[in-house]
Amino acid sequence: MQKLLSFVILFSVYCNAQNPYPEDYFRNPLDVTLVLSGTFGELRSNHFHSGLDIKTQRREGLKVYAAAEGYISRIKISHYGYGKALYITHPNGYTTVYAHLQKFSPTIEAYVKKLQYEKESFEIEVFPNSDELILTKGDVIAYSGNTGGSGGPHLHFEIRDNEERPINPMLFGLDIKDTTAPDIKNVYAYPINEDSHVNNSNERQKLRLIRLDNGDYTVENLKAFGKIGFGVEANDRQDLASNNNGVSNIQALFNGNMKFEIDFKRFSFDETRHLNRLIDYEHYKTKKKRIQKLFVEPNNPLSMYKNLDNDGYLTINDSIASVYKICVKDFKNNNSWITINIEGNKSQDIEQKDKFSSDFFIYANKTNELVDKTIEVHFPQNTFYDDFFIDFRVQNDTLTLHDDTVPVKNNFSISYDISNYGPEDSDKLFIARLVGYRKQYTIYSPTYRKDNILTTSTKTLGTYALVSDNIAPTIKPINVSEGKWISNYRYLKIQIDDKESGISNYRATINGKWILMEYDYKTKLLQYDFNDKVSTETKNNFKLIVTDNVGNSTTFETMFYRK
C-alpha cells in the first residue's frame, strides 16, 4: 500500500505543473455556456486543431465579443479555411482569433467592404494599423457563422503567443464542464525491428482490452521480445456534449519509470503537419482510426513530447516479466489507465511482416527523380520521413505513385509533357488525383503550364492522370430572371458549379459596376446584398462571368427591376 501511495504522489508531480498563463484576462467570446465540438490539439486531417470549436446552439448570428482589450491586427476572408476571420492583438502580447464568422460588426464590416470594393475581390487579407480598429473587452466584433471550411455553425476561437504559436485557451481560465474520463478505444503493440516480436508476430498487434470495475483497463497478457512500442486510440467527451474530442495528455511508464509523455498545450504551425508522424498514418488512411504512437520515430520534430526515455521504446528481455502503464488524461485531469503485463518470451517461430518491394527506392535524405515516358516526378530532399520502396507505374497518361499510406512532409512535383497533344486539346488539360474505390472520381490538382509542360505540386501520394475539361461552368439564377421585379428581396442569389476542374473565379456587375458577391462553396451560392447600394436605378442589367480552372467560362446576363 505504501508503495502504491508513493507511486501516485510521484505521478502527480508529473501531472500537475504550475500554469504560467493569466487565468482572468480573457472572457468567454460568446454569451452562451461553453460547450465544445472541438478541443485544442485534437487530431485532424494533416494538422492539430489550433483552438476551441465552441458550439453556437446549432444556429448562426450569436454575438461574438472581444475577449480582452486590444486592436484588430488582421482581417482575412477566404472561401475555404477560416472563412471570415478576425485577429485581435492584446497589450499582454497575446492574439485572439475568431473564425467562421457570419459577418462583422457594423464598423468593421464597413471597413472591410470598402477594401473589397477597392480591390474588387470577396477574398481579402488586410493588416490594420494599431490605431485604426481599437477595442475594449466585451465589444461586439462579429456574429457567429459557418463560413469557410466549417462543417456546421460554431465559433473557432484561438489564443496565440507573440511567436504566433497557438495555446490551449483553457489554460487562460475558460472553463468547460467535464467530469468524464477519456474513453480508450483500442491499444496496439508494435515490434520495431526484424528481431522483435509480439505474440509470435513481427507485425503490429491489436490487444484485447478488458475494462475493469473501476473504469480503468487492462489487456490479455502478452508475450514479447526485443524492441517494441505501443500505441493508443482514445477520445474525450465533455459533460454537455455527445461528440468525441481529443485528449489533453498521454503518459506511459515502464516498471514504474516514466518512458513517454505528450502534452497538447501548445504547438507551432510549422510543425502541425508532423501529426502524421505521431499517428500510425497507414492505419488511419486504411481504417480511418487514429492510433497515437507512444514512441518517437526518427525525423519527428514535434515539440509536445516530454519526459522521454529511449524515445519511448521498450527493450523486452527473454524470461523477464514487466509492467507497462498508460495514462490518458483530459484537460480537467480526468484520467483513464491501461495496465499491460508483459512476459518476456523469445520465440523461434515468428510470423514475419509482409514487405513491399519494387524497382524504385526512395532515400528520404536525398533528392529523388522518377521518370517514365512523358511523366516526371521530383521529390526534393526530406520529402519523406523514411526510406522505402515506392510503387511507380505509368500507363498512358495515368500515373500510379504508390498509395496514400506513406506520410509526406513537404511538397513534391509531378510533370507531364503534353507535346503530343494538339493546341485545342492541350489547352483544356489539367492534372487530377483519382480517388474512389475504382479511381472513378477526379480531384483537380492545381496545375501550371510552361510551354508544353504541365506541373502540379502536391503532398499526397496516389493515382494521378491527365484529364480534359471541355465543359463550361453552370449558372443557375435563384431569385432573378429577365424582366422580374425584385424590390422585396434584400439579396440577389445565384448558384454556380463546375463538375470537372472546378471554379477558378467569378465576376459580377450591375450596370457595368462591380458588385461584391459572397461565395459559399459548400452550397455553391453567390449572394449580393442590395444594401451595398451599388446601383439606385430602377432598371438594372446584371452580368455574371464564371471561369473554371482551365479557362472555360460561362456568362449570364439578365435585366431586372427594383425600386
Tab-separated table of N, CA, C and O in Angstrom, residues 23 75 152 159 192 245 291 294 308 347 418 465 468:
chain	number	residue	atom	x	y	z
A	23	GLU	N	-5.088	33.683	-15.923
A	23	GLU	CA	-6.353	32.947	-15.966
A	23	GLU	C	-7.587	33.844	-15.853
A	23	GLU	O	-8.718	33.348	-15.883
A	75	ILE	N	-7.450	40.953	-40.659
A	75	ILE	CA	-8.766	40.515	-41.117
A	75	ILE	C	-8.546	39.677	-42.364
A	75	ILE	O	-7.854	40.103	-43.287
A	152	GLY	N	-20.368	23.034	-39.759
A	152	GLY	CA	-21.619	23.352	-39.088
A	152	GLY	C	-21.429	24.619	-38.279
A	152	GLY	O	-20.291	25.020	-37.993
A	159	ILE	N	-6.105	31.340	-28.997
A	159	ILE	CA	-5.195	32.289	-28.349
A	159	ILE	C	-3.778	31.914	-28.779
A	159	ILE	O	-3.369	30.757	-28.641
A	192	ILE	N	9.404	-3.312	-33.360
A	192	ILE	CA	10.072	-2.205	-34.048
A	192	ILE	C	11.052	-2.672	-35.119
A	192	ILE	O	11.206	-2.023	-36.155
A	245	ASN	N	-13.988	14.115	-28.666
A	245	ASN	CA	-12.948	15.136	-28.828
A	245	ASN	C	-11.573	14.553	-28.534
A	245	ASN	O	-11.448	13.393	-28.128
A	291	ILE	N	-4.351	6.018	-34.415
A	291	ILE	CA	-3.576	5.456	-33.315
A	291	ILE	C	-2.444	6.431	-33.015
A	291	ILE	O	-1.657	6.774	-33.905
A	294	LEU	N	3.125	5.818	-28.973
A	294	LEU	CA	3.735	6.243	-27.718
A	294	LEU	C	5.241	6.026	-27.760
A	294	LEU	O	5.877	5.632	-26.779
A	308	LEU	N	10.954	11.889	-22.110
A	308	LEU	CA	11.220	10.714	-22.930
A	308	LEU	C	12.395	9.918	-22.379
A	308	LEU	O	13.429	10.484	-22.000
A	347	SER	N	10.787	-16.200	-29.066
A	347	SER	CA	10.250	-17.303	-29.847
A	347	SER	C	11.082	-17.524	-31.098
A	347	SER	O	11.644	-16.582	-31.674
A	418	ILE	N	3.149	17.419	-72.639
A	418	ILE	CA	1.928	17.270	-73.455
A	418	ILE	C	2.180	17.648	-74.915
A	418	ILE	O	1.271	18.066	-75.634
A	465	ALA	N	-3.667	11.530	-63.101
A	465	ALA	CA	-3.906	11.374	-64.538
A	465	ALA	C	-4.101	12.733	-65.182
A	465	ALA	O	-4.439	13.717	-64.512
A	468	SER	N	-9.165	16.028	-69.323
A	468	SER	CA	-9.584	17.131	-70.183
A	468	SER	C	-10.925	17.684	-69.701
A	468	SER	O	-11.834	16.925	-69.355
